[in-house]
mmCIF file of C-alpha atoms in Angstrom:
data_model
loop_
_atom_site.group_PDB
_atom_site.id
_atom_site.type_symbol
_atom_site.label_atom_id
_atom_site.label_comp_id
_atom_site.label_asym_id
_atom_site.label_seq_id
_atom_site.Cartn_x
_atom_site.Cartn_y
_atom_site.Cartn_z
ATOM 1 C CA UNK N 1 0.440 -46.505 58.692
ATOM 2 C CA UNK N 2 -1.440 -45.711 55.505
ATOM 3 C CA UNK N 3 -1.792 -48.419 52.912
ATOM 4 C CA UNK N 4 -3.091 -48.239 49.380
ATOM 5 C CA UNK N 5 -6.716 -49.310 49.326
ATOM 6 C CA UNK N 6 -8.207 -51.657 46.761
ATOM 7 C CA UNK N 7 -10.518 -48.812 45.752
ATOM 8 C CA UNK N 8 -7.686 -46.347 45.065
ATOM 9 C CA UNK N 9 -7.230 -45.430 41.412
ATOM 10 C CA UNK N 10 -3.695 -44.969 40.110
ATOM 11 C CA UNK N 11 -3.124 -41.597 38.453
ATOM 12 C CA UNK N 12 -0.435 -41.316 35.805
ATOM 13 C CA UNK N 13 0.985 -38.055 34.493
ATOM 14 C CA UNK N 14 -0.504 -37.403 31.069
ATOM 15 C CA UNK N 15 2.812 -36.432 29.445
ATOM 16 C CA UNK N 16 4.737 -39.662 30.132
ATOM 17 C CA UNK N 17 2.379 -42.018 32.004
ATOM 18 C CA UNK N 18 4.561 -41.884 35.148
ATOM 19 C CA UNK N 19 2.671 -42.854 38.310
ATOM 20 C CA UNK N 20 2.297 -39.672 40.404
ATOM 21 C CA UNK N 21 -0.225 -40.806 43.002
ATOM 22 C CA UNK N 22 -3.711 -42.096 43.508
ATOM 23 C CA UNK N 23 -7.235 -40.808 43.748
ATOM 24 C CA UNK N 24 -9.318 -42.434 46.444
ATOM 25 C CA UNK N 25 -13.036 -42.206 47.159
ATOM 26 C CA UNK N 26 -13.930 -39.952 50.073
ATOM 27 C CA UNK N 27 -17.678 -40.139 50.585
ATOM 28 C CA UNK N 28 -19.255 -38.416 47.585
ATOM 29 C CA UNK N 29 -15.923 -36.782 46.720
ATOM 30 C CA UNK N 30 -12.438 -37.845 45.667
ATOM 31 C CA UNK N 31 -9.089 -37.238 47.352
ATOM 32 C CA UNK N 32 -5.652 -36.917 45.748
ATOM 33 C CA UNK N 33 -3.022 -39.051 47.499
ATOM 34 C CA UNK N 34 0.737 -38.757 47.037
ATOM 35 C CA UNK N 35 3.076 -41.625 46.255
ATOM 36 C CA UNK N 36 3.716 -41.741 50.006
ATOM 37 C CA UNK N 37 -0.033 -42.396 50.449
ATOM 38 C CA UNK N 38 -0.543 -39.009 52.113
ATOM 39 C CA UNK N 39 -3.357 -36.590 51.231
ATOM 40 C CA UNK N 40 -2.352 -33.819 48.833
ATOM 41 C CA UNK N 41 -5.620 -31.917 49.104
ATOM 42 C CA UNK N 42 -8.981 -32.026 50.818
ATOM 43 C CA UNK N 43 -11.656 -34.255 49.271
ATOM 44 C CA UNK N 44 -13.270 -32.570 46.264
ATOM 45 C CA UNK N 45 -14.589 -33.247 42.763
ATOM 46 C CA UNK N 46 -12.664 -35.693 40.568
ATOM 47 C CA UNK N 47 -11.259 -32.867 38.408
ATOM 48 C CA UNK N 48 -9.891 -31.055 41.464
ATOM 49 C CA UNK N 49 -8.201 -34.239 42.707
ATOM 50 C CA UNK N 50 -6.684 -34.827 39.254
ATOM 51 C CA UNK N 51 -5.434 -31.241 39.103
ATOM 52 C CA UNK N 52 -3.820 -31.599 42.541
ATOM 53 C CA UNK N 53 -1.859 -34.620 41.306
ATOM 54 C CA UNK N 54 -0.920 -33.049 37.969
ATOM 55 C CA UNK N 55 0.207 -29.790 39.603
ATOM 56 C CA UNK N 56 2.181 -31.490 42.361
ATOM 57 C CA UNK N 57 3.410 -34.341 40.167
ATOM 58 C CA UNK N 58 6.822 -35.554 41.292
ATOM 59 C CA UNK N 59 8.275 -32.121 42.141
ATOM 60 C CA UNK N 60 8.044 -32.798 45.880
ATOM 61 C CA UNK N 61 10.612 -35.573 45.427
ATOM 62 C CA UNK N 62 13.295 -33.093 44.388
ATOM 63 C CA UNK N 63 13.074 -31.206 47.660
ATOM 64 C CA UNK N 64 15.393 -31.936 50.589
ATOM 65 C CA UNK N 65 14.011 -34.015 53.441
ATOM 66 C CA UNK N 66 14.983 -34.614 57.057
ATOM 67 C CA UNK N 67 15.796 -38.094 58.348
ATOM 68 C CA UNK N 68 15.967 -38.402 62.143
ATOM 69 C CA UNK N 69 18.642 -40.923 63.048
ATOM 70 C CA UNK N 70 20.526 -41.532 66.266
ATOM 71 C CA UNK N 71 19.114 -38.402 67.888
ATOM 72 C CA UNK N 72 20.050 -35.989 65.114
ATOM 73 C CA UNK N 73 18.306 -34.628 62.049
ATOM 74 C CA UNK N 74 20.124 -35.413 58.824
ATOM 75 C CA UNK N 75 19.345 -33.536 55.615
ATOM 76 C CA UNK N 76 18.731 -36.125 52.869
ATOM 77 C CA UNK N 77 17.486 -36.452 49.301
ATOM 78 C CA UNK N 78 15.136 -39.103 47.977
ATOM 79 C CA UNK N 79 17.032 -41.385 45.632
ATOM 80 C CA UNK N 80 14.477 -44.108 45.005
ATOM 81 C CA UNK N 81 11.124 -45.185 46.221
ATOM 82 C CA UNK N 82 8.710 -47.853 45.282
ATOM 83 C CA UNK N 83 5.308 -48.184 46.924
ATOM 84 C CA UNK N 84 3.840 -51.538 47.929
ATOM 85 C CA UNK N 85 2.207 -52.690 44.700
ATOM 86 C CA UNK N 86 0.867 -55.982 43.424
ATOM 87 C CA UNK N 87 2.078 -57.896 46.473
ATOM 88 C CA UNK N 88 5.637 -56.601 46.209
ATOM 89 C CA UNK N 89 6.994 -54.747 49.250
ATOM 90 C CA UNK N 90 7.971 -51.145 48.691
ATOM 91 C CA UNK N 91 11.082 -49.353 49.794
ATOM 92 C CA UNK N 92 12.573 -45.889 50.039
ATOM 93 C CA UNK N 93 16.237 -45.048 49.596
ATOM 94 C CA UNK N 94 17.597 -41.706 50.790
ATOM 95 C CA UNK N 95 21.124 -40.334 50.743
ATOM 96 C CA UNK N 96 22.759 -37.654 52.804
ATOM 97 C CA UNK N 97 22.506 -34.360 50.957
ATOM 98 C CA UNK N 98 25.654 -33.559 48.993
ATOM 99 C CA UNK N 99 24.391 -30.052 48.073
ATOM 100 C CA UNK N 100 25.224 -30.761 44.433
ATOM 101 C CA UNK N 101 28.922 -31.474 44.955
ATOM 102 C CA UNK N 102 30.185 -34.536 43.109
ATOM 103 C CA UNK N 103 33.183 -35.168 45.357
ATOM 104 C CA UNK N 104 31.423 -35.233 48.723
ATOM 105 C CA UNK N 105 31.023 -38.609 50.441
ATOM 106 C CA UNK N 106 27.461 -39.617 51.179
ATOM 107 C CA UNK N 107 25.621 -42.365 52.983
ATOM 108 C CA UNK N 108 22.596 -44.318 51.722
ATOM 109 C CA UNK N 109 19.745 -45.425 53.977
ATOM 110 C CA UNK N 110 17.122 -47.960 52.919
ATOM 111 C CA UNK N 111 13.736 -47.466 54.584
ATOM 112 C CA UNK N 112 10.450 -49.294 54.434
ATOM 113 C CA UNK N 113 7.403 -48.010 52.568
ATOM 114 C CA UNK N 114 5.283 -46.213 53.545
ATOM 115 C CA UNK N 115 7.896 -43.861 54.918
ATOM 116 C CA UNK N 116 8.583 -44.034 58.640
ATOM 117 C CA UNK N 117 7.902 -41.027 60.871
ATOM 118 C CA UNK N 118 11.660 -40.426 60.982
ATOM 119 C CA UNK N 119 11.515 -39.173 57.375
ATOM 120 C CA UNK N 120 9.783 -35.853 56.880
ATOM 121 C CA UNK N 121 9.851 -32.881 54.501
ATOM 122 C CA UNK N 122 12.261 -30.046 55.269
ATOM 123 C CA UNK N 123 10.606 -27.160 57.131
ATOM 124 C CA UNK N 124 11.429 -23.448 57.261
ATOM 125 C CA UNK N 125 12.977 -24.015 60.680
ATOM 126 C CA UNK N 126 15.287 -26.664 59.196
ATOM 127 C CA UNK N 127 16.399 -24.146 56.573
ATOM 128 C CA UNK N 128 17.343 -21.506 59.154
ATOM 129 C CA UNK N 129 21.059 -20.885 59.588
ATOM 130 C CA UNK N 130 22.427 -22.290 62.870
ATOM 131 C CA UNK N 131 24.166 -19.024 63.690
ATOM 132 C CA UNK N 132 22.659 -15.613 64.596
#
């Protein structure tokens, strides 16, 4: 489980000051870390790490994710997440994907932060149609 180190530096998007990740020291280099405390790029110069965070920003949150529950993979969307900060525990809330329909029932799941292994980004295989 990855935790935010005391030496990590919060990086806020220049346009609205929204927290989009951290930059952590990596030897003589710096590494961009997502809000899920996962590496976004290999260690590099400070400017490269900043660019990785600015270019990725929060767009990855809009993508569908997979939540493994009770032996099946459920397509979900991130609704809320808050990292562990300033002694306050974080949390992640996902909901079953409604595919943009407003009248479809959905279920919410509250998860701990950092995200458990059961939550992962959607892959190309997940996107494949289940029929030939």
